[in-house]
């Protein structure tokens, strides 16, 4: 998260990132952010800002400055090597037809 | 037929919701913060929706071509049945949140009673309204506490709002509503206010007798405010009698 | 549409110097339809241009609440009252999603609001026109939001991730906006003679300003090229404007409304409607502050912000008191 955006603005309402679970069984998904005077206020406001069209059953809010993000300049080192470990994928393996589904 | 709640009670709550919803809608685009603007508008939409639900029922039962809109736009101010507090002017955000809190607390036990009414049409409206009124109560109460226990200025403004609106409460609490026990509800309401005011660190005034002159004067002012509100609200619809929009 | 008065390639920066390797790499990423995310390396001019465009888009939404918001208290039916409230509320929400997107680029919302109130930042000048009748509420939804949708759908594929995602959210909500506007106008056109006249009179006033929303002709638009290379602008002003005219003329015909352009004519050769000349003097006057409501709009926004200051400060003060109390309790318990 960018440094300036995670600080309070001059009215003193910090920035919160909002995550919504759209229905039971699914993960919370990041939907955006809002400014609020504290975390409880943020949860209340998130309901009005982000769930007017029945988009959610559960809300998480996190102060922006509590989020630690991976370094995008290291994206290539961190994530490209995952591509050549294809033995982690089930499709790598040939299972004889006689075995049926596995 | 005999399971119908009396029209007077339905109109009292409908008109209360319509006028207080209208007052809340006056803030749309002018709120103290974008997030709050959006939140307050939701409360306005809830109130207007509740009004529509009840007005549709009243109109259907009156028959003779009555509609939710003929009731809302073609009745004269004097024929509205709302509690006086509903039309109290916004003045500032402290007045708005206080009014919202006082009204929500009064409505919750009425909606709760109507949830299980034999009047099934009304019970259906109450099903959503009871939930919405609770959200309205929580959000308004949170703001009242922020203002009482915030800055010197917010505290000053909240006290001024209490001065202006407290004299309107006796009339509201004395209004008979079918299916609701006014004495029990008044006690619950007062207890809820005591807790809210304590959290807001502001003193709760004593409730004046409903017959007092101060109450009468406050109600009179609120009636004038209602007339102005309705003059604006009804202006376009009345200009085009019989038109559909 | 939201880039009025924006200098995409400011003279002090990379307008004149040859492109660096990083800038070329960046444009190659964009050309591959890679999404750029908040912490990615990006040219400073790209970042600045995005901040200006996204924030001006946000300002447009918030200022845009005012012309329609002014009719909420006079909406002539309860259904229309609810719908208009929900619509104006959505505009506020759109402003909020866009401020959020802009903030990912390293600015605070307050800085952006400051720029708006001081006149440094612009907003779509369509909102400087007056809503004189109820019919204008319909016309704005049908024409103005219709034009906005044309501009916004391509932005869903904008190179900058947070802006594109905000636009997807906006577009989902926007088609209700146009439909409710069209529905209002249709009800008027099917109504009394006075209502029909109201609708026609409204369209007479709003048609040309709507066409101006798409911005100057491409030939007069200096910086579209760079914006295209950066994946911020996907379709040209003239193409969007033509598309809008082609789609809207049949809608007006359906409603029985005459568009105020005697040069409006189907051109079978081109496969498009020909239309008349836009009065660019009026456009620049209004952009530069001399529209019917420029002063009023700014006054209302500044007033709301200033009047709201004590409210925001009270919430902050209370939150601080609560935090202190929690800390004190924790210390006692420890």
XYZ file of C-alpha atoms in Angstrom:
681
model
C 0.000 0.000 0.000
C 1.253 3.471 -0.856
C 2.607 5.509 2.043
C 0.671 8.724 1.531
C -2.644 6.930 1.173
C -2.287 5.038 4.418
C -1.928 8.171 6.494
C -4.847 10.120 7.818
C -6.048 13.056 5.814
C -6.278 16.374 7.551
C -9.684 15.630 8.995
C -8.104 12.741 10.858
C -10.099 9.864 9.369
C -7.682 7.071 8.459
C -8.009 4.977 5.311
C -9.419 1.481 5.671
C -9.341 -1.294 3.093
C -12.652 -3.136 2.821
C -13.174 -6.871 2.249
C -16.614 -8.394 1.669
C -17.782 -11.997 1.809
C -20.572 -12.095 -0.733
C -22.155 -15.243 0.608
C -21.558 -17.992 3.118
C -18.880 -20.361 1.907
C -16.912 -17.821 -0.123
C -13.774 -15.858 0.812
C -13.733 -12.200 1.729
C -12.742 -10.226 -1.376
C -11.084 -6.807 -1.509
C -13.604 -4.295 -2.867
C -12.017 -0.921 -2.197
C -11.372 1.541 0.592
C -13.009 4.312 2.596
C -12.178 6.868 5.281
C -13.684 6.522 8.762
C -12.948 7.847 12.245
C -12.205 4.360 13.620
C -12.584 0.676 12.807
C -16.146 0.281 14.094
C -17.205 3.339 12.151
C -15.496 1.852 9.089
C -17.485 -1.380 9.345
C -20.742 0.561 9.625
C -19.894 2.760 6.648
C -18.679 -0.180 4.565
C -22.150 -1.676 4.778
C -23.667 1.493 3.293
C -20.959 2.118 0.714
C -20.238 -1.417 -0.526
C -23.285 -3.638 0.072
C -26.308 -1.708 -1.211
C -26.941 -4.289 -3.913
C -26.814 -7.294 -1.611
C -23.148 -7.764 -2.323
C -22.336 -9.159 1.084
C -23.025 -11.025 4.304
C -19.787 -10.228 6.118
C -17.420 -7.257 6.174
C -13.775 -6.972 7.211
C -12.023 -3.624 7.428
C -8.287 -3.248 7.851
C -6.383 -0.004 8.395
C -4.351 0.537 5.210
C -1.132 0.871 7.154
C -1.623 -2.587 8.685
C -1.227 -4.260 5.306
C 2.187 -5.563 4.306
C 2.554 -6.146 0.589
C 5.095 -8.107 -1.391
C 7.622 -6.008 -3.282
C 6.515 -5.704 -6.917
C 10.101 -5.246 -8.115
C 10.732 -8.785 -6.864
C 7.646 -10.135 -8.602
C 9.659 -11.980 -11.190
C 11.992 -13.665 -8.670
C 9.180 -14.548 -6.288
C 6.558 -15.870 -8.625
C 8.093 -16.963 -11.953
C 9.890 -20.037 -10.510
C 6.471 -21.419 -9.514
C 5.752 -21.928 -13.198
C 8.284 -24.729 -13.739
C 7.251 -26.942 -10.820
C 4.576 -28.558 -12.887
C 4.778 -31.767 -10.823
C 2.579 -29.906 -8.292
C -0.357 -30.092 -10.696
C -2.535 -33.199 -10.969
C -2.498 -33.033 -14.801
C 1.227 -33.851 -14.752
C 0.411 -37.444 -13.857
C -0.775 -40.196 -16.213
C -3.139 -42.482 -14.370
C -3.993 -45.737 -16.268
C -7.603 -45.826 -17.442
C -8.251 -49.106 -15.603
C -7.791 -47.218 -12.302
C -10.731 -44.967 -13.154
C -11.037 -41.594 -11.497
C -8.258 -40.428 -9.153
C -61.746 -6.992 8.157
C -61.647 -6.752 11.949
C -57.984 -7.768 11.854
C -57.089 -4.466 10.175
C -55.138 -2.048 12.330
C -56.868 1.326 12.599
C -56.059 3.726 9.767
C -55.139 6.472 12.223
C -52.228 4.417 13.582
C -51.035 3.465 10.115
C -51.103 7.071 8.956
C -49.342 8.293 12.090
C -46.403 6.025 11.451
C -46.505 6.454 7.658
C -46.512 10.231 7.837
C -43.817 10.194 10.524
C -41.582 8.078 8.290
C -42.345 10.131 5.189
C -41.549 13.479 6.750
C -38.495 12.328 8.669
C -37.268 10.536 5.541
C -37.765 13.754 3.601
C -35.752 15.701 6.169
C -32.916 13.183 5.926
C -33.007 13.391 2.122
C -32.322 17.143 2.349
C -28.707 16.273 3.214
C -28.072 14.289 0.008
C -25.122 15.927 -1.743
C -24.414 18.210 1.231
C -23.297 15.741 3.903
C -20.262 16.253 6.157
C -18.327 13.463 4.434
C -18.954 11.401 1.320
C -19.290 8.144 3.275
C -21.776 9.736 5.673
C -23.778 11.239 2.804
C -24.225 7.750 1.399
C -25.073 6.241 4.790
C -27.629 8.889 5.727
C -29.296 8.536 2.338
C -29.796 4.835 3.088
C -31.643 5.797 6.253
C -33.772 8.221 4.231
C -34.558 5.495 1.702
C -35.522 3.078 4.478
C -37.906 5.634 6.004
C -39.527 6.536 2.687
C -39.879 2.833 1.875
C -41.621 2.234 5.186
C -43.944 5.166 4.491
C -44.752 3.808 1.043
C -45.533 0.369 2.437
C -48.040 1.749 4.912
C -49.515 4.384 2.566
C -50.159 1.728 -0.065
C -52.130 -0.268 2.496
C -54.146 2.770 3.610
C -54.867 3.769 0.014
C -56.010 0.264 -0.967
C -58.365 0.103 2.004
C -59.795 3.574 1.415
C -60.475 2.744 -2.199
C -62.117 5.376 -4.370
C -58.968 5.873 -6.419
C -56.737 6.698 -3.462
C -53.051 5.960 -4.037
C -49.840 6.340 -2.018
C -49.173 9.467 -4.084
C -52.612 11.018 -3.631
C -52.119 10.579 0.110
C -48.574 11.967 0.050
C -49.064 14.826 -2.386
C -52.700 15.883 -2.297
C -53.503 15.879 1.417
C -53.248 19.269 3.068
C -50.678 19.712 5.830
C -53.335 19.796 8.544
C -54.514 16.319 7.525
C -51.142 14.708 8.117
C -50.924 12.532 11.247
C -47.204 12.463 11.948
C -45.687 13.059 15.361
C -44.469 16.656 15.470
C -40.809 15.699 15.906
C -40.772 14.160 12.423
C -40.908 17.548 10.704
C -38.365 19.299 12.961
C -35.874 21.139 10.740
C -32.328 19.926 10.232
C -30.501 23.053 11.499
C -27.226 21.080 11.687
C -26.025 17.482 11.803
C -26.502 17.306 15.571
C -30.201 18.134 15.190
C -30.487 15.522 12.462
C -28.874 12.629 14.321
C -30.681 13.421 17.556
C -34.065 13.548 15.809
C -33.226 10.291 14.075
C -32.320 8.602 17.365
C -35.403 9.850 19.235
C -37.746 8.737 16.450
C -36.097 5.347 15.903
C -36.349 4.478 19.585
C -40.040 5.343 19.549
C -40.730 3.311 16.400
C -38.921 0.072 17.276
C -41.457 -1.292 19.794
C -44.320 -0.321 17.470
C -42.826 -2.160 14.502
C -42.041 -5.073 16.831
C -45.661 -5.223 17.990
C -46.917 -5.044 14.385
C -44.570 -7.894 13.337
C -47.018 -10.358 14.843
C -50.197 -8.445 14.060
C -53.164 -10.273 12.597
C -53.099 -7.483 10.007
C -50.853 -9.456 7.662
C -50.252 -6.625 5.180
C -48.873 -4.458 7.950
C -46.881 -7.335 9.447
C -45.157 -7.726 6.072
C -44.078 -4.055 6.137
C -42.989 -4.406 9.752
C -40.758 -7.366 8.882
C -38.237 -5.123 7.139
C -39.025 -1.963 9.053
C -38.176 -3.485 12.433
C -34.688 -4.321 11.168
C -34.201 -0.969 9.451
C -35.309 0.951 12.532
C -32.705 -0.894 14.588
C -29.936 0.056 12.155
C -31.183 3.647 12.214
C -31.164 3.602 16.025
C -27.599 2.263 16.234
C -26.167 4.659 13.696
C -27.917 7.740 15.109
C -27.015 6.781 18.675
C -23.350 6.360 17.696
C -23.356 9.901 16.305
C -25.081 11.344 19.359
C -22.350 9.776 21.502
C -19.621 11.098 19.184
C -21.041 14.586 19.476
C -21.606 14.544 23.232
C -18.222 13.005 23.895
C -16.313 14.660 21.045
C -15.251 18.305 20.914
C -16.522 21.358 22.777
C -18.247 22.530 19.627
C -19.998 19.233 18.949
C -21.150 19.072 22.556
C -22.510 22.615 22.373
C -24.432 21.797 19.208
C -25.833 18.577 20.673
C -27.065 20.428 23.752
C -28.760 22.999 21.505
C -30.427 20.183 19.562
C -31.662 18.605 22.800
C -33.072 21.982 23.877
C -34.948 22.274 20.596
C -36.243 18.710 20.288
C -36.795 17.442 23.839
C -40.022 19.480 24.142
C -41.366 17.575 21.112
C -40.949 14.166 22.761
C -43.957 14.223 25.125
C -46.362 14.601 22.203
C -44.725 11.681 20.435
C -44.749 9.460 23.516
C -48.396 10.278 24.265
C -49.583 9.400 20.756
C -51.760 6.290 21.030
C -50.710 3.560 18.606
C -52.758 0.397 18.088
C -51.104 -2.752 19.350
C -48.586 -0.807 21.429
C -48.654 -0.095 25.165
C -47.783 3.607 25.402
C -46.828 3.517 29.081
C -44.542 0.515 28.727
C -42.998 1.926 25.577
C -42.411 5.293 27.179
C -40.534 3.631 30.035
C -38.396 1.615 27.633
C -37.785 4.704 25.515
C -36.716 6.750 28.536
C -34.378 3.984 29.710
C -32.787 3.774 26.252
C -32.369 7.563 26.176
C -30.839 7.574 29.649
C -28.205 5.062 28.542
C -27.497 6.943 25.309
C -27.211 10.302 27.053
C -24.931 8.777 29.685
C -22.622 7.425 26.974
C -22.762 10.844 25.311
C -21.861 12.407 28.703
C -24.746 14.881 28.441
C -27.501 15.368 31.003
C -30.926 14.045 30.138
C -33.622 16.655 30.821
C -36.863 15.736 32.531
C -39.786 15.078 30.220
C -42.333 17.871 30.368
C -46.029 17.046 30.765
C -47.683 16.673 27.365
C -50.107 19.494 28.236
C -47.439 22.085 29.080
C -47.192 25.366 27.211
C -43.592 24.752 26.196
C -44.660 21.534 24.522
C -47.574 23.268 22.806
C -45.276 26.009 21.491
C -42.751 23.492 20.207
C -45.455 21.457 18.511
C -46.830 24.653 16.966
C -43.407 25.491 15.475
C -43.071 21.982 14.150
C -46.464 22.257 12.466
C -45.329 25.452 10.725
C -42.181 23.668 9.600
C -44.327 20.828 8.295
C -46.425 23.229 6.238
C -43.268 24.625 4.605
C -41.900 21.152 3.997
C -45.096 19.969 2.336
C -45.442 23.140 0.280
C -42.110 22.307 -1.307
C -42.588 18.554 -1.471
C -46.037 18.747 -3.057
C -45.418 21.747 -5.320
C -44.695 20.030 -8.632
C -47.237 17.219 -8.212
C -49.999 19.722 -7.419
C -49.069 21.873 -10.431
C -49.982 18.992 -12.732
C -53.177 17.601 -11.230
C -53.906 14.066 -12.370
C -50.587 13.566 -14.185
C -48.529 10.369 -13.937
C -44.792 10.551 -13.573
C -14.346 13.577 -20.752
C -12.690 14.040 -17.390
C -9.499 15.404 -18.851
C -10.648 18.961 -19.401
C -7.686 21.298 -18.917
C -5.303 18.417 -18.267
C -1.798 18.665 -19.621
C -0.978 15.039 -20.323
C 2.689 15.679 -21.127
C 3.687 18.695 -19.067
C 6.400 20.753 -20.720
C 8.704 20.495 -17.722
C 8.828 16.719 -17.923
C 9.150 14.199 -20.690
C 7.497 16.158 -23.512
C 10.819 17.077 -25.056
C 13.443 14.631 -23.749
C 13.825 11.322 -25.511
C 12.124 8.384 -23.859
C 14.095 6.444 -21.319
C 14.382 2.674 -21.437
C 11.956 2.430 -18.516
C 9.317 4.497 -20.293
C 9.643 2.355 -23.418
C 9.387 -0.815 -21.305
C 6.373 0.642 -19.575
C 4.594 1.430 -22.848
C 5.411 -2.085 -24.037
C 3.742 -3.495 -20.902
C 0.696 -1.366 -21.580
C 0.643 -2.408 -25.243
C 0.550 -6.052 -24.060
C -2.565 -5.166 -22.002
C -0.676 -5.791 -18.747
C -2.399 -4.143 -15.824
C -0.341 -1.634 -13.872
C -0.866 -1.913 -10.101
C -0.181 0.609 -7.316
C 3.401 -0.287 -6.365
C 4.602 -0.926 -9.917
C 7.227 1.292 -11.526
C 5.600 3.887 -13.707
C 6.640 7.128 -15.397
C 6.003 10.113 -13.166
C 3.951 11.734 -15.936
C 1.722 8.651 -16.103
C 1.183 8.757 -12.366
C 0.429 12.491 -12.398
C -1.899 12.247 -15.376
C -3.813 9.411 -13.748
C -4.144 11.303 -10.484
C -5.554 14.279 -12.382
C -7.909 12.249 -14.553
C -9.185 9.922 -11.813
C -9.658 12.746 -9.336
C -11.395 14.950 -11.901
C -13.663 12.020 -12.649
C -14.333 11.710 -8.914
C -15.005 15.446 -8.592
C -17.454 15.191 -11.500
C -19.435 12.510 -9.681
C -19.613 14.473 -6.449
C -20.454 17.811 -8.079
C -22.881 15.870 -10.264
C -24.932 15.061 -7.161
C -25.972 18.706 -6.944
C -28.037 19.432 -10.069
C -30.194 16.340 -9.568
C -30.023 16.446 -5.779
C -31.802 19.785 -5.903
C -34.968 18.073 -7.159
C -35.159 15.298 -4.554
C -37.387 17.353 -2.273
C -39.789 18.095 -5.152
C -39.878 14.680 -6.820
C -43.525 14.348 -7.915
C -44.154 10.762 -6.803
C -42.847 8.579 -3.997
C -41.419 6.088 -6.466
C -39.513 8.827 -8.288
C -38.372 10.217 -4.951
C -36.831 6.876 -3.961
C -35.286 6.270 -7.361
C -33.726 9.732 -7.550
C -32.331 9.409 -4.032
C -30.774 6.041 -4.879
C -29.351 7.437 -8.095
C -27.759 10.499 -6.513
C -26.468 8.270 -3.717
C -24.797 6.108 -6.356
C -23.073 9.187 -7.804
C -21.609 9.829 -4.380
C -20.518 6.229 -4.256
C -18.861 6.510 -7.644
C -16.967 9.562 -6.454
C -15.835 7.547 -3.461
C -14.625 4.545 -5.530
C -12.676 6.963 -7.725
C -11.113 8.888 -4.836
C -10.084 5.476 -3.465
C -8.484 4.577 -6.785
C -6.659 7.921 -6.925
C -5.375 7.420 -3.376
C -3.545 4.257 -4.440
C -1.252 6.570 -6.421
C 0.053 8.277 -3.302
C -2.246 11.243 -2.673
C -4.744 11.958 0.098
C -8.388 12.617 -0.599
C -8.103 15.941 1.234
C -5.404 17.149 -1.195
C -7.696 16.290 -4.075
C -10.651 18.087 -2.509
C -8.434 21.107 -1.870
C -7.534 21.184 -5.546
C -11.222 21.105 -6.479
C -12.231 23.852 -4.056
C -9.366 26.120 -5.069
C -10.269 25.756 -8.736
C -7.039 23.977 -9.665
C -8.836 20.763 -10.483
C -11.722 20.618 -12.923
C -14.834 18.518 -13.199
C -17.020 17.721 -16.168
C -18.530 21.043 -17.139
C -21.909 19.503 -17.966
C -22.737 19.893 -14.273
C -22.479 23.658 -14.532
C -25.841 23.780 -16.259
C -29.034 24.428 -14.355
C -31.764 21.843 -13.740
C -34.695 24.125 -14.398
C -37.490 21.570 -14.581
C -38.273 18.036 -13.469
C -37.835 16.950 -17.103
C -34.147 17.826 -16.754
C -33.830 14.986 -14.246
C -34.990 12.584 -16.935
C -32.838 14.199 -19.631
C -29.735 14.035 -17.469
C -30.212 10.319 -16.850
C -31.004 9.557 -20.485
C -28.488 11.805 -22.268
C -25.777 12.834 -19.814
C -25.449 9.444 -18.141
C -25.801 7.848 -21.560
C -22.803 9.847 -22.746
C -20.903 9.016 -19.562
C -21.520 5.304 -20.105
C -20.038 5.516 -23.611
C -16.918 6.990 -22.094
C -16.776 4.725 -19.080
C -17.120 1.293 -20.664
C -13.742 1.545 -22.450
C -12.178 2.760 -19.194
C -12.962 -0.649 -17.685
C -9.969 -1.772 -19.755
C -7.753 1.079 -18.628
C -4.150 0.123 -17.988
C -4.235 1.133 -14.330
C -5.757 -1.703 -12.278
C -7.500 0.218 -9.485
C -9.066 2.672 -11.994
C -10.245 -0.168 -14.249
C -11.756 -2.050 -11.304
C -13.484 1.084 -10.015
C -14.915 1.623 -13.483
C -16.282 -1.925 -13.631
C -18.137 -1.243 -10.401
C -19.345 2.115 -11.714
C -20.561 0.666 -15.018
C -22.574 -2.039 -13.234
C -24.508 0.694 -11.443
C -24.624 3.205 -14.289
C -27.065 1.481 -16.593
C -29.787 1.839 -13.933
C -29.033 5.550 -14.052
C -29.652 5.852 -17.745
C -32.752 3.654 -17.607
C -34.391 5.637 -14.847
C -33.750 8.838 -16.800
C -35.216 7.412 -19.986
C -38.176 6.134 -17.963
C -38.850 9.625 -16.601
C -38.722 11.177 -20.077
C -40.921 8.426 -21.502
C -43.535 8.997 -18.803
C -43.526 12.712 -19.660
C -43.811 12.073 -23.398
C -46.761 9.764 -22.755
C -48.343 12.224 -20.356
C -50.201 15.522 -20.519
C -49.449 18.194 -23.149
C -47.724 20.222 -20.447
C -45.496 17.249 -19.570
C -44.668 16.603 -23.221
C -43.739 20.252 -23.673
C -41.580 20.046 -20.534
C -39.671 17.100 -21.990
C -39.086 18.782 -25.359
C -37.979 22.041 -23.763
C -35.520 20.154 -21.587
C -33.953 18.284 -24.503
C -33.603 21.595 -26.355
C -31.338 22.832 -23.570
C -29.322 19.709 -22.834
C -28.581 18.179 -26.251
C -25.631 20.342 -27.280
C -23.970 20.455 -23.843
C -24.175 16.646 -23.825
C -22.360 16.439 -27.160
C -19.712 18.753 -25.753
C -19.121 16.300 -22.902
C -17.024 14.153 -25.226
C -14.464 16.920 -25.410
C -12.839 18.799 -28.275
C -12.474 17.321 -31.757
C -9.555 14.906 -31.976
C -7.797 17.336 -34.285
C -7.883 19.929 -31.488
C -7.032 17.517 -28.719
C -3.257 17.714 -28.321
C -2.595 15.038 -25.791
C -4.864 12.174 -26.806
C -1.902 10.408 -28.377
C 0.070 9.984 -25.171
C -3.062 8.988 -23.264
C -3.671 6.281 -25.885
C -0.093 4.978 -25.540
C -0.561 4.724 -21.813
C -3.824 2.815 -22.094
C -5.742 5.556 -20.315
C -7.724 6.564 -23.363
C -9.050 3.794 -25.553
C -11.361 5.465 -28.066
C -11.173 8.933 -29.625
C -13.485 11.818 -28.675
C -15.081 12.061 -32.102
C -15.666 8.313 -32.349
C -17.385 8.255 -28.964
C -19.473 11.285 -29.844
C -20.543 9.785 -33.167
C -21.452 6.501 -31.466
C -23.566 8.405 -28.945
C -25.447 10.330 -31.639
C -26.104 7.170 -33.649
C -27.531 5.364 -30.608
C -29.550 8.274 -29.267
C -31.321 9.590 -32.388
C -33.579 6.510 -32.703
C -34.348 6.761 -28.971
C -35.474 10.373 -29.438
C -37.567 9.322 -32.424
C -39.216 6.621 -30.324
C -40.100 9.220 -27.711
C -41.459 11.628 -30.320
C -38.897 14.266 -29.367
C -37.081 16.530 -31.827
C -33.363 17.009 -31.279
C -32.435 20.697 -31.684
C -30.161 20.252 -34.707
C -31.445 21.067 -38.193
C -28.322 19.455 -39.685
C -29.015 16.098 -38.066
C -29.426 13.632 -40.932
C -28.748 9.972 -41.636
C -25.821 9.594 -44.040
C -26.220 6.237 -45.806
C -22.738 6.452 -47.331
C -21.013 6.842 -43.984
C -23.460 4.632 -42.138
C -23.725 7.307 -39.431
C -25.775 10.392 -38.589
C -24.346 13.699 -39.778
C -24.810 16.432 -37.221
C -24.283 20.165 -36.912
C -21.376 22.250 -35.658
C -20.715 22.443 -31.939
C -20.356 25.892 -30.400
C -16.875 25.521 -28.932
C -16.921 29.073 -27.591
C -19.638 28.054 -25.188
C -17.729 24.906 -24.249
C -14.538 26.777 -23.341
C -16.465 29.497 -21.538
C -18.142 26.949 -19.314
C -14.935 24.920 -18.784
C -13.122 28.075 -17.783
C -15.638 29.032 -15.145
C -18.277 31.097 -16.892
C -21.146 28.617 -17.032
C -24.596 29.218 -15.500
C -23.813 27.440 -12.238
C -20.060 27.211 -11.837
C -19.988 29.537 -8.858
C -23.052 27.975 -7.272
C -21.677 24.432 -7.577
C -18.394 25.358 -5.960
C -20.142 27.347 -3.267
C -22.312 24.357 -2.384
C -19.372 21.959 -2.276
C -17.194 24.258 -0.221
C -20.074 24.962 2.160
C -20.811 21.272 2.690
C -17.151 20.628 3.384
C -16.722 23.574 5.738
C -20.030 23.024 7.532
C -19.050 19.411 7.993
C -15.684 20.154 9.548
C -16.931 20.154 13.141
C -18.693 16.829 12.511
C -15.561 15.129 11.218
C -13.467 16.611 14.014
C -15.940 15.406 16.636
C -15.731 11.861 15.283
C -11.934 12.000 15.343
C -11.882 13.416 18.871
C -14.264 10.760 20.113
C -12.285 7.976 18.464
C -9.124 9.257 20.157
C -10.861 9.356 23.554
C -12.107 5.799 23.074
C -8.644 4.604 22.083
C -7.167 6.243 25.202
C -9.747 4.539 27.394
C -9.011 1.142 25.889
C -5.276 1.667 26.412
C -5.813 2.771 30.004
C -7.890 -0.339 30.693
C -5.249 -2.572 29.155
C -2.535 -0.986 31.276
C -4.626 -1.508 34.396
C -5.246 -5.131 33.509
C -1.571 -5.794 32.800
